[in-house]
Coordinates of C-alpha atoms and ligand atoms in Angstrom, one line a residue:
Chain F
M216 CA -3.1 38.3 -12.5
T217 CA -2.5 36.9 -9.8
G218 CA -0.1 38.1 -6.8
S219 CA -1.7 41.4 -6.3
I220 CA -1.9 40.4 -2.6
F221 CA 0.1 37.6 -2.2
E222 CA 3.4 38.0 -2.3
S223 CA 5.1 35.4 -3.9
E224 CA 8.1 36.2 -4.4
K225 CA 8.8 37.3 -0.8
I226 CA 7.3 33.7 0.2
K227 CA 9.3 32.2 -2.7
G228 CA 12.8 34.2 -0.2
D229 CA 11.6 32.3 2.7
F230 CA 12.1 28.4 1.3
P231 CA 16.2 27.9 1.5
L232 CA 15.9 25.3 -1.2
L233 CA 14.3 27.2 -3.5
E234 CA 17.4 29.3 -4.7
R235 CA 19.5 26.3 -5.4
E236 CA 20.1 25.4 -8.9
V237 CA 19.6 21.7 -11.0
N238 CA 21.5 21.3 -13.8
G239 CA 22.5 25.1 -14.1
K240 CA 19.1 26.3 -14.3
P241 CA 17.3 28.1 -11.2
I242 CA 14.9 24.7 -9.7
V243 CA 11.7 25.1 -10.3
Y244 CA 9.9 22.8 -7.6
L245 CA 6.5 21.7 -9.1
D246 CA 5.9 18.3 -6.7
S247 CA 4.9 19.8 -3.8
A248 CA 1.9 17.1 -3.8
A249 CA 4.7 14.9 -3.1
T250 CA 6.5 16.7 -0.5
S251 CA 6.5 20.4 0.4
Q252 CA 9.8 22.7 0.4
K253 CA 10.0 24.2 4.6
P254 CA 10.6 27.5 4.7
I255 CA 13.5 28.8 6.6
E256 CA 11.6 29.1 10.0
V257 CA 10.7 25.3 10.5
I258 CA 14.0 24.2 9.6
D259 CA 15.6 26.7 12.3
K260 CA 13.2 25.9 14.8
M261 CA 14.0 22.1 14.2
T262 CA 17.6 22.8 14.8
D263 CA 17.5 25.4 18.1
Y264 CA 15.2 22.2 19.3
Y265 CA 17.9 20.4 18.7
K266 CA 20.2 23.0 20.6
Q267 CA 18.6 24.1 23.6
I268 CA 15.5 22.1 24.8
N269 CA 16.3 18.2 23.4
A270 CA 14.8 15.9 26.2
N271 CA 12.6 13.0 26.0
V272 CA 8.8 14.0 26.6
H273 CA 6.4 13.9 29.3
R274 CA 9.0 11.9 31.6
G275 CA 11.5 14.2 33.3
A276 CA 10.6 16.9 35.7
Y277 CA 13.4 19.1 35.1
H278 CA 13.5 22.5 32.9
I279 CA 13.9 21.3 29.2
A280 CA 12.2 18.4 29.6
E281 CA 9.1 21.0 30.5
L282 CA 9.9 23.0 27.3
A283 CA 10.5 20.1 24.6
T284 CA 6.8 18.7 26.5
S285 CA 4.6 22.6 26.4
E286 CA 6.3 22.6 23.1
M287 CA 5.1 19.3 21.6
E288 CA 1.6 19.8 23.4
E289 CA 1.4 23.6 22.2
T290 CA 1.7 21.9 18.5
R291 CA -1.5 19.5 19.4
A292 CA -3.2 22.7 20.6
K293 CA -2.9 24.9 17.2
V294 CA -3.4 21.8 14.7
S295 CA -6.4 21.4 16.6
R296 CA -7.7 24.8 15.7
F297 CA -6.1 24.7 12.5
I298 CA -8.6 22.0 11.2
N299 CA -11.1 23.2 13.9
A300 CA -11.2 20.1 15.9
S301 CA -13.8 20.5 18.9
S302 CA -10.8 19.2 21.6
E303 CA -6.7 19.4 21.3
K304 CA -7.4 15.3 22.6
E305 CA -8.3 14.6 19.0
I306 CA -5.3 15.1 17.4
V307 CA -3.2 11.9 17.5
F308 CA 0.2 12.4 16.0
T309 CA 1.5 9.7 13.8
K310 CA 4.5 9.3 11.8
N311 CA 2.2 9.9 8.8
A312 CA -1.4 10.1 6.9
T313 CA -0.5 6.8 6.3
E314 CA 0.2 5.3 9.2
A315 CA -2.9 7.5 10.6
I316 CA -5.5 5.5 8.2
N317 CA -3.8 2.2 9.1
L318 CA -4.4 3.3 12.8
V319 CA -8.5 3.2 12.0
A320 CA -8.0 0.4 10.5
Y321 CA -6.1 -1.5 13.1
T322 CA -8.5 -0.2 16.0
W323 CA -11.7 1.0 15.1
A324 CA -12.2 -1.4 11.8
R325 CA -10.8 -4.3 13.2
S326 CA -13.0 -4.1 16.3
Q327 CA -16.2 -3.0 14.8
L328 CA -16.3 -4.1 11.5
N329 CA -17.0 -7.6 10.4
E330 CA -18.6 -10.6 7.5
G331 CA -20.6 -8.8 5.7
D332 CA -20.1 -5.4 5.8
V333 CA -19.0 -2.9 3.0
I334 CA -16.2 -0.5 2.8
L335 CA -17.0 1.9 0.1
L336 CA -14.1 3.7 -1.6
S337 CA -14.0 6.6 -4.1
S338 CA -11.9 5.6 -7.0
L339 CA -9.6 8.8 -6.7
E340 CA -7.9 7.5 -3.9
H341 CA -4.2 7.0 -3.0
H342 CA -3.2 3.3 -2.3
S343 CA -3.0 4.5 1.1
N344 CA -6.1 5.0 1.5
I345 CA -7.1 1.1 -0.7
V346 CA -4.4 -0.8 0.7
P347 CA -5.1 -0.9 4.7
W348 CA -8.4 -1.7 3.4
Q349 CA -7.5 -4.8 1.1
Q350 CA -5.8 -6.0 3.9
L351 CA -8.8 -6.1 6.3
S352 CA -11.3 -7.1 3.9
S353 CA -9.0 -10.2 3.1
E354 CA -8.9 -11.2 6.5
R355 CA -12.4 -10.6 7.4
N356 CA -14.5 -11.1 4.1
I357 CA -15.6 -7.6 4.1
Q358 CA -16.6 -6.1 0.4
I359 CA -14.8 -3.1 -0.9
R360 CA -17.2 -1.2 -3.3
W361 CA -15.7 1.9 -5.4
I362 CA -17.4 4.8 -6.0
P363 CA -17.3 5.5 -9.9
I364 CA -15.6 8.6 -11.5
T365 CA -16.9 10.8 -14.9
Q366 CA -14.7 10.8 -17.7
D367 CA -13.4 14.3 -16.8
G368 CA -12.5 12.7 -13.2
Q369 CA -15.2 13.4 -11.1
L370 CA -16.9 11.4 -8.6
D371 CA -19.9 10.0 -10.4
L372 CA -22.5 10.4 -7.2
S373 CA -25.6 9.0 -9.7
S374 CA -26.3 5.8 -8.2
M375 CA -25.7 6.5 -4.4
D376 CA -28.2 4.9 -2.8
E377 CA -27.0 1.5 -4.2
L378 CA -23.5 2.1 -3.3
L379 CA -24.7 2.6 0.0
A380 CA -26.4 -0.4 1.0
D381 CA -24.6 -2.4 3.8
V382 CA -21.7 0.2 4.2
K383 CA -20.4 1.0 7.3
L384 CA -17.4 2.3 6.5
L385 CA -16.8 5.5 3.6
C386 CA -13.2 6.2 3.0
V387 CA -12.8 9.5 0.9
S388 CA -10.0 11.8 -0.2
A389 CA -11.0 15.9 0.4
V390 CA -8.7 16.5 -2.8
S391 CA -7.2 13.9 -5.2
N392 CA -3.5 13.7 -5.4
A393 CA -3.3 12.6 -8.7
L394 CA -6.0 14.8 -10.7
G395 CA -6.8 17.3 -8.3
T396 CA -10.2 17.0 -7.8
I397 CA -12.1 18.3 -5.2
N398 CA -14.5 15.5 -3.9
P399 CA -17.4 17.0 -2.7
V400 CA -16.9 15.3 1.0
K401 CA -19.9 17.0 2.7
Q402 CA -22.5 15.7 0.3
L403 CA -20.8 11.7 0.7
T404 CA -20.8 12.5 4.4
D405 CA -24.2 13.2 4.9
A406 CA -25.1 10.3 2.7
A407 CA -23.4 7.6 4.6
H408 CA -24.2 8.9 8.3
Q409 CA -28.0 8.3 6.7
V410 CA -27.0 4.8 6.4
G411 CA -25.0 5.1 9.9
A412 CA -21.5 4.5 8.2
I413 CA -18.4 5.9 9.6
C414 CA -16.2 8.3 7.3
L415 CA -12.4 8.2 7.1
V416 CA -11.7 11.6 5.4
D417 CA -8.2 11.6 3.5
A418 CA -7.0 14.9 3.7
C419 CA -3.2 15.0 2.9
Q420 CA -3.8 17.3 -0.4
S421 CA -6.3 19.6 1.2
V422 CA -5.2 20.2 4.8
P423 CA -1.9 22.1 3.2
H424 CA -3.9 24.0 0.5
F425 CA -7.7 24.8 2.0
E426 CA -9.1 25.8 5.4
T427 CA -10.0 22.9 6.9
D428 CA -12.9 22.3 8.9
V429 CA -13.9 18.8 10.3
A430 CA -17.3 19.8 11.8
E431 CA -18.3 20.9 8.3
L432 CA -16.8 18.1 6.4
G433 CA -18.7 15.7 8.4
A434 CA -15.7 13.4 9.1
D435 CA -15.6 11.1 11.6
F436 CA -11.4 10.6 11.1
L437 CA -9.4 12.7 9.0
A438 CA -5.8 12.0 7.8
F439 CA -2.9 14.0 6.4
S440 CA 1.0 14.2 6.5
G441 CA 2.9 17.1 7.7
H442 CA 5.3 17.1 5.2
K443 CA 3.1 18.0 2.5
M444 CA 2.4 21.4 4.7
C445 CA 5.5 22.7 4.7
G446 CA 6.5 20.5 8.0
P447 CA 8.7 18.1 8.0
T448 CA 8.7 14.3 7.3
G449 CA 8.1 12.1 10.1
V450 CA 5.2 13.4 11.6
G451 CA 1.6 13.2 10.7
V452 CA -2.0 13.2 12.3
L453 CA -5.1 11.3 12.7
W454 CA -7.6 13.2 13.9
G455 CA -10.4 11.4 15.2
R456 CA -13.9 12.6 16.7
L457 CA -13.4 12.1 20.6
D458 CA -15.9 9.7 21.3
L459 CA -14.8 7.2 18.4
L460 CA -11.4 7.6 19.9
E461 CA -12.3 6.6 23.7
K462 CA -14.0 3.4 22.5
M463 CA -11.2 2.2 20.5
P464 CA -8.5 -0.5 21.5
P465 CA -5.1 1.7 21.6
F466 CA -3.0 0.6 18.5
L467 CA 0.7 -0.1 19.1
G468 CA 1.7 -0.9 22.4
G469 CA 4.4 0.5 24.6
G470 CA 5.6 3.2 26.7
E471 CA 3.5 6.8 26.7
M472 CA 0.4 4.7 26.0
I473 CA -0.2 3.4 29.1
L474 CA -1.2 4.6 32.2
N475 CA -0.2 1.2 33.9
V476 CA 1.6 -2.1 33.8
T477 CA 2.0 -5.1 36.3
S478 CA 3.1 -8.6 35.8
D479 CA -0.1 -9.5 35.0
G480 CA -1.3 -6.6 32.5
F481 CA -1.9 -3.0 31.8
T482 CA -4.1 -0.3 31.7
T483 CA -4.3 2.1 29.1
N484 CA -3.4 5.8 28.7
E485 CA -6.1 8.3 28.2
V486 CA -6.8 9.6 24.6
P487 CA -4.5 10.8 22.2
W488 CA -1.7 9.1 24.3
K489 CA -3.5 5.9 24.4
F490 CA -2.0 5.3 20.4
E491 CA 1.1 7.2 20.5
A492 CA 3.4 4.4 22.1
G493 CA 6.7 5.4 22.3
T494 CA 9.1 8.4 22.1
P495 CA 7.2 10.6 19.6
P496 CA 9.4 12.2 16.9
I497 CA 10.0 15.7 19.0
A498 CA 11.7 18.0 16.8
E499 CA 9.3 16.7 13.9
I500 CA 6.0 17.9 16.1
I501 CA 7.4 21.2 17.1
G502 CA 8.3 21.7 13.6
L503 CA 4.8 20.7 12.1
G504 CA 3.4 23.9 15.1
V505 CA 5.8 26.0 13.0
A506 CA 4.5 25.5 9.5
V507 CA 1.1 25.8 10.8
T508 CA 2.0 28.4 12.1
Y509 CA 3.8 29.8 9.1
L510 CA 0.6 29.1 6.9
E511 CA -2.0 30.6 9.0
K512 CA 0.2 33.8 8.8
I513 CA -0.2 33.8 5.2
G514 CA -3.6 32.8 5.5
M515 CA -5.3 29.4 4.4
K516 CA -8.0 31.5 2.2
A517 CA -5.0 33.7 0.3
I518 CA -3.5 30.4 -0.2
R519 CA -6.3 28.7 -2.0
E520 CA -7.3 32.0 -4.2
H521 CA -3.5 32.4 -4.5
E522 CA -3.4 28.5 -6.1
Q523 CA -6.5 28.9 -8.1
N524 CA -5.3 31.7 -9.7
L525 CA -2.1 30.5 -10.8
T526 CA -4.1 27.0 -11.9
S527 CA -5.8 28.9 -13.9
Y528 CA -3.2 30.7 -15.2
A529 CA -1.2 27.0 -16.0
L530 CA -4.1 25.9 -17.6
D531 CA -4.8 28.4 -19.6
L532 CA -1.2 28.7 -21.1
L533 CA -0.7 25.1 -21.2
T534 CA -3.8 24.8 -23.0
D535 CA -3.3 27.7 -25.7
R536 CA 0.2 26.8 -26.4
F537 CA 0.0 23.1 -26.7
G538 CA -3.6 22.3 -27.9
D539 CA -4.7 19.4 -28.5
D540 CA -1.1 17.9 -28.1
L541 CA -1.5 18.1 -24.3
I542 CA -4.4 16.6 -22.3
I543 CA -5.0 17.7 -18.7
Y544 CA -6.7 15.1 -16.4
G545 CA -9.0 15.9 -14.4
P546 CA -11.7 18.3 -14.3
E547 CA -11.8 21.2 -16.3
A548 CA -12.3 24.5 -14.1
A549 CA -9.9 25.6 -11.9
V550 CA -12.5 25.9 -9.2
E551 CA -13.2 22.7 -9.2
R552 CA -9.9 21.8 -8.7
S553 CA -6.5 22.1 -6.6
G554 CA -3.3 23.0 -7.7
V555 CA -2.4 19.3 -9.5
I556 CA -2.6 19.6 -13.1
S557 CA -2.0 15.7 -14.3
F558 CA -1.3 15.9 -17.9
S559 CA 0.5 13.8 -20.7
Y560 CA 1.9 15.3 -24.1
R561 CA 1.7 13.7 -27.5
D562 CA 2.8 10.4 -26.5
I563 CA 6.2 10.9 -25.1
H564 CA 6.0 8.6 -22.0
P565 CA 6.1 10.8 -18.6
H566 CA 9.5 9.5 -17.7
D567 CA 10.7 10.8 -20.5
I568 CA 8.5 14.5 -20.2
S569 CA 10.3 14.6 -16.4
Q570 CA 14.0 13.8 -17.8
V571 CA 13.7 16.6 -19.8
L572 CA 12.3 18.7 -17.9
D573 CA 14.9 18.1 -15.0
Q574 CA 17.3 19.2 -17.3
Y575 CA 15.5 22.6 -17.1
G576 CA 15.9 22.5 -13.7
V577 CA 12.2 21.5 -13.6
C578 CA 10.9 18.8 -11.4
V579 CA 7.4 17.2 -12.0
R580 CA 6.5 13.7 -10.8
A581 CA 5.9 10.9 -13.2
G582 CA 4.5 7.4 -13.2
H583 CA 0.7 6.2 -11.6
H584 CA 1.2 8.7 -8.7
C585 CA 0.4 5.8 -6.2
C586 CA -3.1 5.8 -7.7
K587 CA -3.2 2.4 -9.6
P588 CA -6.8 1.5 -9.8
L589 CA -7.4 5.1 -11.0
M590 CA -4.8 4.7 -14.0
T591 CA -6.6 1.7 -15.0
L592 CA -10.1 3.5 -15.3
L593 CA -8.1 6.2 -16.8
G594 CA -6.7 4.2 -19.2
V595 CA -3.4 5.0 -18.9
N596 CA 0.2 3.9 -17.0
A597 CA 1.4 6.8 -15.9
T598 CA 1.0 10.4 -16.2
A599 CA 3.3 13.8 -15.9
R600 CA 1.9 15.6 -12.5
A601 CA 2.8 19.4 -11.9
S602 CA 1.6 20.2 -8.6
L603 CA 1.7 23.8 -7.1
Y604 CA 1.8 25.6 -4.0
I605 CA 2.4 29.2 -1.9
Y606 CA 6.0 29.2 -3.7
N607 CA 5.3 28.9 -7.3
D608 CA 4.3 31.7 -9.6
E609 CA 3.5 32.2 -13.3
S610 CA 7.4 32.6 -14.5
D611 CA 7.5 28.9 -12.7
I612 CA 4.6 28.2 -15.1
K613 CA 6.3 29.8 -18.6
V614 CA 9.6 27.7 -17.7
L615 CA 7.7 24.2 -17.2
A616 CA 5.9 25.6 -20.7
D617 CA 9.3 25.6 -22.5
A618 CA 10.7 22.4 -21.3
I619 CA 7.5 20.3 -22.5
N620 CA 8.0 22.0 -25.9
E621 CA 11.9 20.9 -25.4
A622 CA 10.7 17.2 -25.1
G623 CA 8.3 17.4 -28.0
K624 CA 11.4 18.4 -29.6
I625 CA 13.9 15.4 -28.7
F626 CA 10.9 12.8 -29.3
S627 CA 9.3 14.1 -32.6
Chain P
M30 CA 20.3 19.0 -25.6
P31 CA 23.0 19.9 -23.4
G32 CA 23.4 16.9 -20.9
L33 CA 20.8 14.5 -22.2
E34 CA 22.8 12.9 -24.8
D35 CA 24.1 10.1 -22.8
L36 CA 21.2 9.3 -22.0
Y37 CA 19.2 9.8 -25.5
K38 CA 21.4 8.6 -28.1
E39 CA 20.6 9.0 -31.9
I40 CA 20.3 4.9 -31.7
I41 CA 18.5 4.5 -28.7
L42 CA 15.8 7.2 -30.4
D43 CA 15.4 5.1 -33.4
H44 CA 14.9 2.0 -31.8
Y45 CA 12.3 3.5 -29.6
K46 CA 10.5 5.4 -33.1
N47 CA 10.6 2.5 -34.9
P48 CA 10.9 -0.6 -32.4
R49 CA 11.9 -3.8 -33.8
N50 CA 10.5 -7.2 -33.2
Q51 CA 6.8 -5.7 -32.3
G52 CA 3.9 -7.8 -31.8
E53 CA 3.0 -11.4 -30.4
L54 CA 3.3 -14.8 -31.3
S55 CA 1.2 -17.5 -30.3
V56 CA 1.8 -19.5 -26.6
P57 CA 2.0 -22.3 -27.3
P58 CA 4.6 -23.1 -29.1
A59 CA 6.1 -19.9 -28.1
I60 CA 6.8 -18.5 -24.4
M61 CA 5.6 -15.5 -22.9
E62 CA 6.0 -13.5 -19.4
E63 CA 5.0 -10.3 -18.0
G64 CA 7.5 -7.6 -16.5
F65 CA 6.2 -4.9 -14.4
N66 CA 7.9 -1.8 -12.5
P67 CA 5.5 -1.0 -9.7
L68 CA 7.6 2.2 -9.4
C69 CA 6.1 3.5 -12.7
G70 CA 3.7 1.2 -13.8
D71 CA 5.8 0.1 -17.2
E72 CA 4.7 -3.1 -18.5
V73 CA 6.6 -5.9 -20.8
K74 CA 5.5 -8.9 -22.3
V75 CA 7.9 -10.9 -24.1
Y76 CA 7.3 -13.7 -26.5
V77 CA 10.0 -16.5 -27.1
L78 CA 10.1 -19.1 -30.0
T79 CA 12.9 -21.4 -29.5
D80 CA 14.2 -24.7 -31.9
G81 CA 16.2 -27.0 -30.0
N82 CA 18.9 -24.8 -28.6
V83 CA 18.2 -21.5 -30.5
I84 CA 16.0 -18.9 -30.7
K85 CA 14.1 -19.0 -33.5
D86 CA 11.7 -15.9 -33.1
I87 CA 11.1 -13.0 -30.4
R88 CA 8.5 -10.7 -30.3
I89 CA 7.9 -7.4 -27.8
G90 CA 5.0 -5.4 -26.2
V91 CA 6.2 -2.8 -23.9
Q92 CA 4.4 0.2 -22.7
G93 CA 6.8 2.5 -21.2
C94 CA 9.0 4.8 -21.7
S95 CA 11.7 5.7 -24.3
I96 CA 14.5 3.8 -22.8
S97 CA 12.3 0.4 -21.6
Q98 CA 11.0 0.3 -25.4
A99 CA 14.9 0.8 -27.3
S100 CA 16.1 -1.4 -24.5
A101 CA 13.6 -4.3 -25.3
S102 CA 14.3 -3.2 -29.2
M103 CA 17.6 -3.7 -29.3
M104 CA 17.8 -6.9 -26.9
A105 CA 15.5 -8.6 -29.4
E106 CA 17.3 -7.6 -32.5
S107 CA 20.6 -8.8 -30.5
V108 CA 19.5 -12.5 -29.2
L109 CA 17.5 -13.3 -32.5
N110 CA 19.2 -16.4 -33.8
K111 CA 21.4 -16.8 -31.2
T112 CA 21.5 -20.0 -28.6
L113 CA 20.1 -20.1 -25.5
E114 CA 23.9 -19.8 -24.2
E115 CA 24.9 -17.3 -26.0
A116 CA 21.9 -15.1 -24.6
K117 CA 22.0 -15.9 -21.4
N118 CA 25.9 -14.4 -21.7
L119 CA 24.5 -11.4 -23.4
I120 CA 21.9 -10.6 -20.6
E121 CA 24.7 -11.4 -17.8
R122 CA 27.3 -9.0 -19.4
F123 CA 24.0 -6.3 -20.2
K124 CA 23.4 -6.6 -16.6
E125 CA 26.8 -6.3 -15.7
M126 CA 26.9 -3.1 -17.7
M127 CA 23.4 -1.7 -15.4
S128 CA 25.2 -2.2 -12.5
A129 CA 28.7 -0.1 -13.3
H130 CA 29.0 2.4 -10.8
E131 CA 28.3 5.6 -12.1
S132 CA 32.2 6.6 -11.4
N133 CA 33.6 3.8 -13.4
I134 CA 31.3 5.1 -16.6
D135 CA 33.8 7.7 -18.5
S136 CA 36.6 5.2 -18.1
A137 CA 34.5 2.4 -19.6
E138 CA 33.6 4.2 -22.3
L139 CA 37.2 4.8 -23.0
S140 CA 38.1 1.7 -23.5
E141 CA 34.6 0.7 -25.5
D142 CA 36.6 0.7 -28.7
N143 CA 39.0 -2.3 -28.3
N144 CA 36.7 -4.1 -25.7
E145 CA 36.6 -7.7 -27.1
N146 CA 33.2 -8.7 -25.6
S147 CA 32.1 -5.7 -26.9
L148 CA 28.3 -5.0 -26.8
G149 CA 27.8 -3.5 -29.8
D150 CA 24.7 -1.0 -30.4
L151 CA 23.9 -2.2 -26.8
Q152 CA 26.9 -0.2 -25.5
A153 CA 24.6 3.2 -26.2
L154 CA 22.9 2.1 -23.4
K155 CA 25.7 2.4 -21.0
G156 CA 24.5 6.4 -20.4
V157 CA 21.4 5.3 -18.7
V158 CA 23.5 4.2 -15.0
K159 CA 24.4 7.7 -14.8
Y160 CA 20.0 8.4 -14.1
P161 CA 19.8 5.7 -11.5
V162 CA 16.1 5.4 -11.7
R163 CA 16.0 4.6 -15.2
I164 CA 18.3 1.2 -14.7
K165 CA 14.8 -0.3 -13.9
C166 CA 13.7 1.0 -17.4
A167 CA 16.5 -0.3 -18.8
T168 CA 16.6 -4.0 -17.8
L169 CA 12.7 -4.8 -17.5
G170 CA 12.9 -6.3 -21.2
W171 CA 15.9 -8.4 -20.5
N172 CA 15.1 -9.5 -16.8
T173 CA 11.3 -10.6 -18.2
F174 CA 13.6 -12.2 -21.2
D175 CA 16.0 -14.0 -18.5
Q176 CA 12.9 -15.2 -16.7
I177 CA 12.0 -17.3 -20.0
I178 CA 15.0 -18.6 -20.7
T179 CA 16.3 -19.5 -17.4
P180 CA 14.7 -22.7 -16.4
K181 CA 12.8 -22.4 -13.5
E182 CA 13.4 -24.7 -10.4
Ligands
PLP11 C1 -4.0 11.5 -1.1 C2 -3.3 11.0 -0.4 N1 -3.2 10.1 1.0 C3 -2.2 9.6 1.3 C4 -0.2 10.0 1.2 C5 0.6 9.3 2.0 O1 1.0 10.3 2.4 P1 2.2 9.5 3.4 O2 3.3 9.0 2.3 O3 2.9 10.8 4.3 O4 1.6 8.9 4.3 C6 -0.2 10.9 -0.1 C7 1.0 11.9 -0.7 O5 1.5 10.6 -1.6 C8 -1.5 11.1 -0.8 O6 -1.5 12.5 -1.5

């Protein structure tokens, strides 16, 4: 049973959007891997920011500018603690995880990697952690190598030694957004460090759902987006080891990232501001800070426990009810996966499934989930994906199952 | 299924379950084009064999949802043995229907019967316009076919 200590009913009540109806039915939101809903505290805080303290940061020596600056910088400290970084200087705000990964590609990688070097990617990566490396690869003649997967969507580490030859950079997601697979990040970063490689962890699907400790993961860089963790869109985070960040050239040029500019040139600001050119998304950063507090209040351990229980419930219910008609991709056991459930039902196309589900208020995603190389390996064009979060409960899963059953009736 | 009958009309489900003109033609003499919907990963292959100005044969291979399959199947059926001009004209009118604004659908529906330019069975796909993300599914086969019969510059 779920929900013994976890008050999912109360948590649901924190999210105004979950009160609405879709097509005359209460909404059942099962697309949190794409973006999470936002608790009222985050929404209110951002509104209050604009009503009370809106001012540009780091510039004005007046009251509200100081308030805006200190609230933004407090968020940096909060995020730093949240992922157990050793200094808040290691937290760079970006517009999303995609920009965070591109920042590493344009600064660290372009100053460090050369022809003949190898970048090792996992076959589970999101396009955001593939395309920036392909761009670099074609520019510099850098080779991209892939860690294969097993039948059940886990990384196949049986030939890591060969895979690691000449590798200078390892890019791996902590959790797959398409299959929910929890990757053995520590094992991978240990192996990569043995050959002197740097490790970038795409933590988009882990930071919102699991306790995160950058030191424990053995990461050198870590990227995630605010909007998947109860925060607003428009803000993401790059965490980087301080010594690496300090040596990296700046990314975008402009205000905020400089210490001094003369007609002859410029000197760069300290980290992290060196990487934050222009006016940052102030309201969004502050909103993210509230989201972090909100998650901490519930507790990341409790969140994981709730999601694992609910995932286990969902896997059992779907398998019992639909048997072989329903294929669930990825690892079999709930302990090996996040709350992402990618599935196909009979030969009904995922688009059609999600269309019918929508009629019942159920929001799921259909498609390749920005993981086309993975879809090719799985031999499918698309899957339907239900992804769970703190506000979901067993009743949502029952509605999902009933709606899948209805889709079966239409297309039988 | 309340609400979805506009989209999943009987004739559409029939074409989805029993797609017409499936398969391949040997290239050459036929011409083949592939189309992709980058949003959802749907793929279509269209083979066309012409004899002079006439579409002698057309074959379709779709990996996609019911709408993209049914629409391509219905297209194949309706352009077979037509001249290239007639086919071109049909494509135009189909795309026009697909770009109609949602607010115009209902009034357009009323005039369906006495519309001299009626698209016949293809009218059944009009309901797709109410589901904007699905329009690309409905037009995937048509755009690919258009590439074959419209001479490249
Ligand atoms: C694993 C993973 N990486 C990267 C991204 C990209 O995130 P964003 O679009 O917020 O930059 C996502 C989100 O879809 C994701 O799930």
